[in-house]
Amino acid sequence: MRDSTVVDDAPIGVSPPASGGWSIGETIEILLKRRSLFFERVASDPRITREVPTLLTIAFLAAMPVGAILGSYAGGWHILYVALKVPLLLLLSLTICYLGFWVSALYVGLDLLPGQVATLCVGSMAITAIVLLGLAPLLWLVIPSQTSETSYHLIALTLVAIFGVAGLVGTWQLIRGLRVLAAPSQHSRRAGVWTLALGWIALYAVVGSQLAWVLRPWLLHPWTRGGLPFIRDLDISIFEAVWRIVGRLIG
């Protein structure tokens, strides 16, 4: 771990954080333009966890409009429902995976503090949410005034695409951060960064997929009758559903 507790190479226009940490505006600028500074602070500043509330706020503020746009396909209360569920999906997935992330980092030889793991992961989640917000207009463009089976599938494909792009960006930033944190370690430990990152990604993908299934509905089926619940009754897991679909295709 790095011994210095002060980052000297703060970018022009962004001063080193005072006792209260960076503001929301400064944090967004750093996440978008000065990510190396953020990673260096995670590696060197023992008080880095004070930035977590700001990062969570950014993630929620960026993810909620995406959910509102998606919910506008059904309209009514569904706009509020999905606006709440998108940031909840990101946060709950990370919360469930957090302990596994930290323990696996220790297992491969990276001596990371719990606060470092939390801040790095929440920072990557905030970047993912910001990218989602940037791509949200594409989702808005494909939402028609009238629901139909064709529009439903088009929106679903667009939703998968923008979440995929945002997830790739957030994943890459997570890998970059892990490489910075592993820099002072032995070469053999640095070599395990990719293995660790792939393990984190796989765990988050499994947990996130199941939570997305639990938090349904996200879109209104054109053939749906009656009111829309906040969360649909859970009958099977997403993995059972996928297995059934594969079985139908094969058989």
Short mmCIF file of C-alpha atoms in Angstrom, two decimals:
data_model
loop_
_atom_site.label_atom_id
_atom_site.label_comp_id
_atom_site.label_asym_id
_atom_site.label_seq_id
_atom_site.Cartn_x
_atom_site.Cartn_y
_atom_site.Cartn_z
CA MET A 1 0.00 0.00 0.00
CA ARG A 2 1.12 3.53 -0.63
CA ASP A 3 2.46 5.50 2.32
CA SER A 4 1.63 9.01 1.15
CA THR A 5 -1.71 10.37 2.23
CA VAL A 6 -1.80 13.48 0.07
CA VAL A 7 -2.20 13.49 -3.69
CA ASP A 8 0.13 16.13 -5.08
CA ASP A 9 -0.86 15.93 -8.73
CA ALA A 10 -4.40 17.30 -8.39
CA PRO A 11 -5.61 18.50 -11.79
CA ILE A 12 -6.03 22.15 -12.64
CA GLY A 13 -9.43 23.33 -11.51
CA VAL A 14 -9.82 20.57 -8.90
CA SER A 15 -8.19 21.29 -5.57
CA PRO A 16 -7.14 18.53 -3.19
CA PRO A 17 -10.13 17.61 -1.02
CA ALA A 18 -10.64 19.45 2.22
CA SER A 19 -11.83 17.72 5.35
CA GLY A 20 -15.30 17.41 3.87
CA GLY A 21 -14.15 15.73 0.64
CA TRP A 22 -14.94 16.66 -2.94
CA SER A 23 -18.25 18.20 -3.94
CA ILE A 24 -20.63 16.41 -6.31
CA GLY A 25 -19.49 18.58 -9.21
CA GLU A 26 -15.80 18.00 -8.51
CA THR A 27 -16.35 14.27 -8.12
CA ILE A 28 -18.18 14.02 -11.45
CA GLU A 29 -15.37 15.93 -13.17
CA ILE A 30 -12.77 13.62 -11.62
CA LEU A 31 -14.68 10.47 -12.60
CA LEU A 32 -15.03 11.66 -16.19
CA LYS A 33 -11.72 13.45 -16.78
CA ARG A 34 -9.25 12.64 -13.98
CA ARG A 35 -9.87 9.03 -13.07
CA SER A 36 -6.18 8.41 -12.35
CA LEU A 37 -6.43 10.93 -9.51
CA PHE A 38 -9.41 9.05 -8.07
CA PHE A 39 -7.57 5.73 -8.22
CA GLU A 40 -4.46 7.23 -6.61
CA ARG A 41 -6.56 8.56 -3.76
CA VAL A 42 -8.18 5.17 -3.24
CA ALA A 43 -4.68 3.69 -3.02
CA SER A 44 -3.16 6.31 -0.73
CA ASP A 45 -5.79 8.13 1.34
CA PRO A 46 -6.93 6.25 4.48
CA ARG A 47 -9.95 8.56 4.69
CA ILE A 48 -11.16 7.81 1.17
CA THR A 49 -14.43 6.32 2.43
CA ARG A 50 -15.69 9.85 3.11
CA GLU A 51 -16.21 10.09 -0.66
CA VAL A 52 -18.64 7.14 -0.69
CA PRO A 53 -21.79 9.19 0.15
CA THR A 54 -21.00 11.60 -2.69
CA LEU A 55 -20.41 8.71 -5.10
CA LEU A 56 -23.68 7.07 -4.06
CA THR A 57 -25.54 10.35 -4.56
CA ILE A 58 -24.09 10.67 -8.05
CA ALA A 59 -25.05 7.08 -8.89
CA PHE A 60 -28.63 7.61 -7.72
CA LEU A 61 -29.03 10.98 -9.44
CA ALA A 62 -27.69 9.57 -12.71
CA ALA A 63 -29.61 6.28 -12.64
CA MET A 64 -33.03 7.61 -11.65
CA PRO A 65 -33.70 9.54 -14.91
CA VAL A 66 -32.84 6.40 -16.87
CA GLY A 67 -35.46 4.49 -14.91
CA ALA A 68 -37.98 7.30 -15.36
CA ILE A 69 -37.51 7.22 -19.14
CA LEU A 70 -37.92 3.44 -19.16
CA GLY A 71 -41.00 3.68 -16.95
CA SER A 72 -42.59 6.23 -19.27
CA TYR A 73 -43.34 3.37 -21.68
CA ALA A 74 -46.06 2.22 -19.28
CA GLY A 75 -46.69 5.65 -17.75
CA GLY A 76 -48.36 6.51 -14.46
CA TRP A 77 -46.84 5.17 -11.26
CA HIS A 78 -44.54 2.94 -13.27
CA ILE A 79 -42.36 5.99 -14.02
CA LEU A 80 -41.64 6.40 -10.30
CA TYR A 81 -41.34 2.65 -9.75
CA VAL A 82 -38.63 2.12 -12.36
CA ALA A 83 -36.88 5.39 -11.46
CA LEU A 84 -36.35 3.90 -8.00
CA LYS A 85 -35.59 0.37 -9.15
CA VAL A 86 -32.68 1.15 -11.49
CA PRO A 87 -30.43 2.67 -8.78
CA LEU A 88 -31.65 0.02 -6.31
CA LEU A 89 -30.55 -2.68 -8.75
CA LEU A 90 -27.04 -1.22 -8.93
CA LEU A 91 -26.72 -0.66 -5.18
CA LEU A 92 -28.23 -3.93 -3.95
CA SER A 93 -26.10 -5.95 -6.37
CA LEU A 94 -22.96 -4.27 -5.08
CA THR A 95 -24.02 -4.65 -1.44
CA ILE A 96 -24.54 -8.39 -1.82
CA CYS A 97 -21.23 -8.84 -3.66
CA TYR A 98 -19.12 -6.57 -1.44
CA LEU A 99 -17.92 -9.12 1.12
CA GLY A 100 -17.04 -11.58 -1.63
CA PHE A 101 -15.07 -8.86 -3.43
CA TRP A 102 -13.00 -8.02 -0.38
CA VAL A 103 -12.31 -11.62 0.67
CA SER A 104 -11.30 -12.64 -2.86
CA ALA A 105 -8.92 -9.66 -3.08
CA LEU A 106 -7.20 -10.82 0.10
CA TYR A 107 -7.12 -14.38 -1.19
CA VAL A 108 -5.15 -13.46 -4.34
CA GLY A 109 -2.68 -11.45 -2.26
CA LEU A 110 -3.92 -7.87 -2.63
CA ASP A 111 -3.81 -6.33 0.85
CA LEU A 112 -6.81 -4.06 0.34
CA LEU A 113 -8.71 -2.36 3.14
CA PRO A 114 -12.50 -2.77 3.23
CA GLY A 115 -12.87 0.97 2.60
CA GLN A 116 -10.68 0.81 -0.49
CA VAL A 117 -12.76 -1.99 -1.98
CA ALA A 118 -16.00 -0.16 -1.18
CA THR A 119 -14.85 3.16 -2.63
CA LEU A 120 -13.41 1.61 -5.79
CA CYS A 121 -16.58 -0.40 -6.44
CA VAL A 122 -18.95 2.48 -5.69
CA GLY A 123 -16.84 4.73 -7.92
CA SER A 124 -17.13 2.23 -10.77
CA MET A 125 -20.87 2.03 -10.15
CA ALA A 126 -21.11 5.83 -10.31
CA ILE A 127 -19.24 5.85 -13.64
CA THR A 128 -21.62 3.18 -14.95
CA ALA A 129 -24.63 5.26 -13.91
CA ILE A 130 -23.20 8.39 -15.55
CA VAL A 131 -22.68 6.51 -18.82
CA LEU A 132 -26.23 5.16 -18.55
CA LEU A 133 -27.50 8.70 -18.20
CA GLY A 134 -25.51 9.77 -21.25
CA LEU A 135 -27.05 6.96 -23.31
CA ALA A 136 -30.59 7.47 -21.95
CA PRO A 137 -31.68 9.71 -24.88
CA LEU A 138 -31.28 6.68 -27.17
CA LEU A 139 -33.78 4.83 -25.00
CA TRP A 140 -36.15 7.79 -25.05
CA LEU A 141 -36.02 7.94 -28.86
CA VAL A 142 -37.30 4.38 -29.28
CA ILE A 143 -40.23 4.74 -26.85
CA PRO A 144 -43.37 5.28 -28.95
CA SER A 145 -46.61 6.94 -27.93
CA GLN A 146 -48.50 3.64 -28.32
CA THR A 147 -47.41 0.27 -26.94
CA SER A 148 -47.05 -2.68 -29.29
CA GLU A 149 -45.24 -6.00 -29.38
CA THR A 150 -42.71 -4.61 -31.87
CA SER A 151 -41.95 -1.53 -29.77
CA TYR A 152 -41.68 -3.68 -26.64
CA HIS A 153 -38.93 -5.84 -28.14
CA LEU A 154 -37.14 -2.82 -29.63
CA ILE A 155 -37.04 -1.09 -26.25
CA ALA A 156 -35.87 -4.29 -24.56
CA LEU A 157 -32.99 -4.65 -27.05
CA THR A 158 -32.04 -0.99 -26.67
CA LEU A 159 -32.11 -1.34 -22.89
CA VAL A 160 -29.80 -4.36 -23.02
CA ALA A 161 -27.45 -2.49 -25.37
CA ILE A 162 -27.08 0.64 -23.25
CA PHE A 163 -26.68 -1.36 -20.04
CA GLY A 164 -24.08 -3.47 -21.82
CA VAL A 165 -22.08 -0.43 -22.96
CA ALA A 166 -22.31 1.24 -19.55
CA GLY A 167 -21.33 -2.01 -17.86
CA LEU A 168 -18.26 -2.38 -20.07
CA VAL A 169 -17.13 1.16 -19.26
CA GLY A 170 -17.64 0.64 -15.54
CA THR A 171 -15.85 -2.71 -15.71
CA TRP A 172 -12.84 -1.23 -17.45
CA GLN A 173 -12.56 1.48 -14.79
CA LEU A 174 -12.75 -1.19 -12.09
CA ILE A 175 -9.87 -3.07 -13.73
CA ARG A 176 -7.84 0.13 -14.03
CA GLY A 177 -8.41 0.86 -10.36
CA LEU A 178 -7.35 -2.63 -9.32
CA ARG A 179 -4.15 -2.27 -11.34
CA VAL A 180 -3.33 0.96 -9.51
CA LEU A 181 -4.01 -0.66 -6.15
CA ALA A 182 -1.84 -3.64 -7.09
CA ALA A 183 1.06 -1.50 -8.36
CA PRO A 184 3.10 -1.59 -5.11
CA SER A 185 2.64 -5.36 -4.81
CA GLN A 186 4.83 -8.14 -6.11
CA HIS A 187 4.61 -9.01 -9.80
CA SER A 188 2.90 -12.31 -9.04
CA ARG A 189 0.17 -10.45 -7.18
CA ARG A 190 -0.26 -7.91 -9.97
CA ALA A 191 -0.67 -10.80 -12.39
CA GLY A 192 -3.72 -11.88 -10.41
CA VAL A 193 -5.54 -8.60 -11.04
CA TRP A 194 -7.20 -9.83 -14.22
CA THR A 195 -8.27 -13.07 -12.55
CA LEU A 196 -9.67 -11.12 -9.61
CA ALA A 197 -11.44 -8.63 -11.88
CA LEU A 198 -13.02 -11.41 -13.94
CA GLY A 199 -14.18 -13.08 -10.74
CA TRP A 200 -15.72 -9.85 -9.49
CA ILE A 201 -17.44 -9.27 -12.83
CA ALA A 202 -18.83 -12.81 -12.93
CA LEU A 203 -20.15 -12.57 -9.37
CA TYR A 204 -21.72 -9.15 -9.98
CA ALA A 205 -23.28 -10.36 -13.24
CA VAL A 206 -24.88 -13.38 -11.58
CA VAL A 207 -26.20 -11.40 -8.61
CA GLY A 208 -27.29 -8.46 -10.79
CA SER A 209 -29.13 -10.73 -13.23
CA GLN A 210 -31.09 -12.41 -10.45
CA LEU A 211 -31.91 -9.09 -8.78
CA ALA A 212 -33.06 -7.65 -12.10
CA TRP A 213 -35.36 -10.67 -12.37
CA VAL A 214 -36.62 -10.17 -8.81
CA LEU A 215 -37.29 -6.45 -9.38
CA ARG A 216 -39.48 -7.02 -12.43
CA PRO A 217 -41.51 -5.62 -14.14
CA TRP A 218 -39.33 -3.11 -15.99
CA LEU A 219 -41.47 -2.81 -19.11
CA LEU A 220 -45.20 -3.10 -19.70
CA HIS A 221 -46.09 -6.01 -21.96
CA PRO A 222 -48.64 -4.91 -24.60
CA TRP A 223 -50.87 -7.82 -23.52
CA THR A 224 -50.71 -6.96 -19.80
CA ARG A 225 -54.08 -6.41 -18.10
CA GLY A 226 -54.70 -4.69 -14.78
CA GLY A 227 -52.39 -2.56 -12.65
CA LEU A 228 -48.64 -2.81 -12.54
CA PRO A 229 -47.05 -4.02 -9.27
CA PHE A 230 -43.84 -2.53 -7.95
CA ILE A 231 -42.36 -6.05 -7.84
CA ARG A 232 -43.89 -9.08 -9.51
CA ASP A 233 -44.40 -12.31 -7.55
CA LEU A 234 -41.30 -14.48 -7.85
CA ASP A 235 -42.06 -17.96 -9.17
CA ILE A 236 -38.71 -19.12 -10.58
CA SER A 237 -35.19 -17.72 -10.77
CA ILE A 238 -33.77 -16.16 -13.91
CA PHE A 239 -31.52 -19.18 -14.37
CA GLU A 240 -34.50 -21.54 -14.35
CA ALA A 241 -36.25 -19.26 -16.84
CA VAL A 242 -33.23 -19.25 -19.16
CA TRP A 243 -32.94 -23.03 -18.86
CA ARG A 244 -36.59 -23.43 -19.85
CA ILE A 245 -36.13 -21.15 -22.86
CA VAL A 246 -33.08 -23.11 -23.97
CA GLY A 247 -35.03 -26.33 -23.50
CA ARG A 248 -37.85 -25.05 -25.70
CA LEU A 249 -35.39 -24.00 -28.40
CA ILE A 250 -33.63 -27.36 -28.35
CA GLY A 251 -36.74 -29.49 -28.01
#
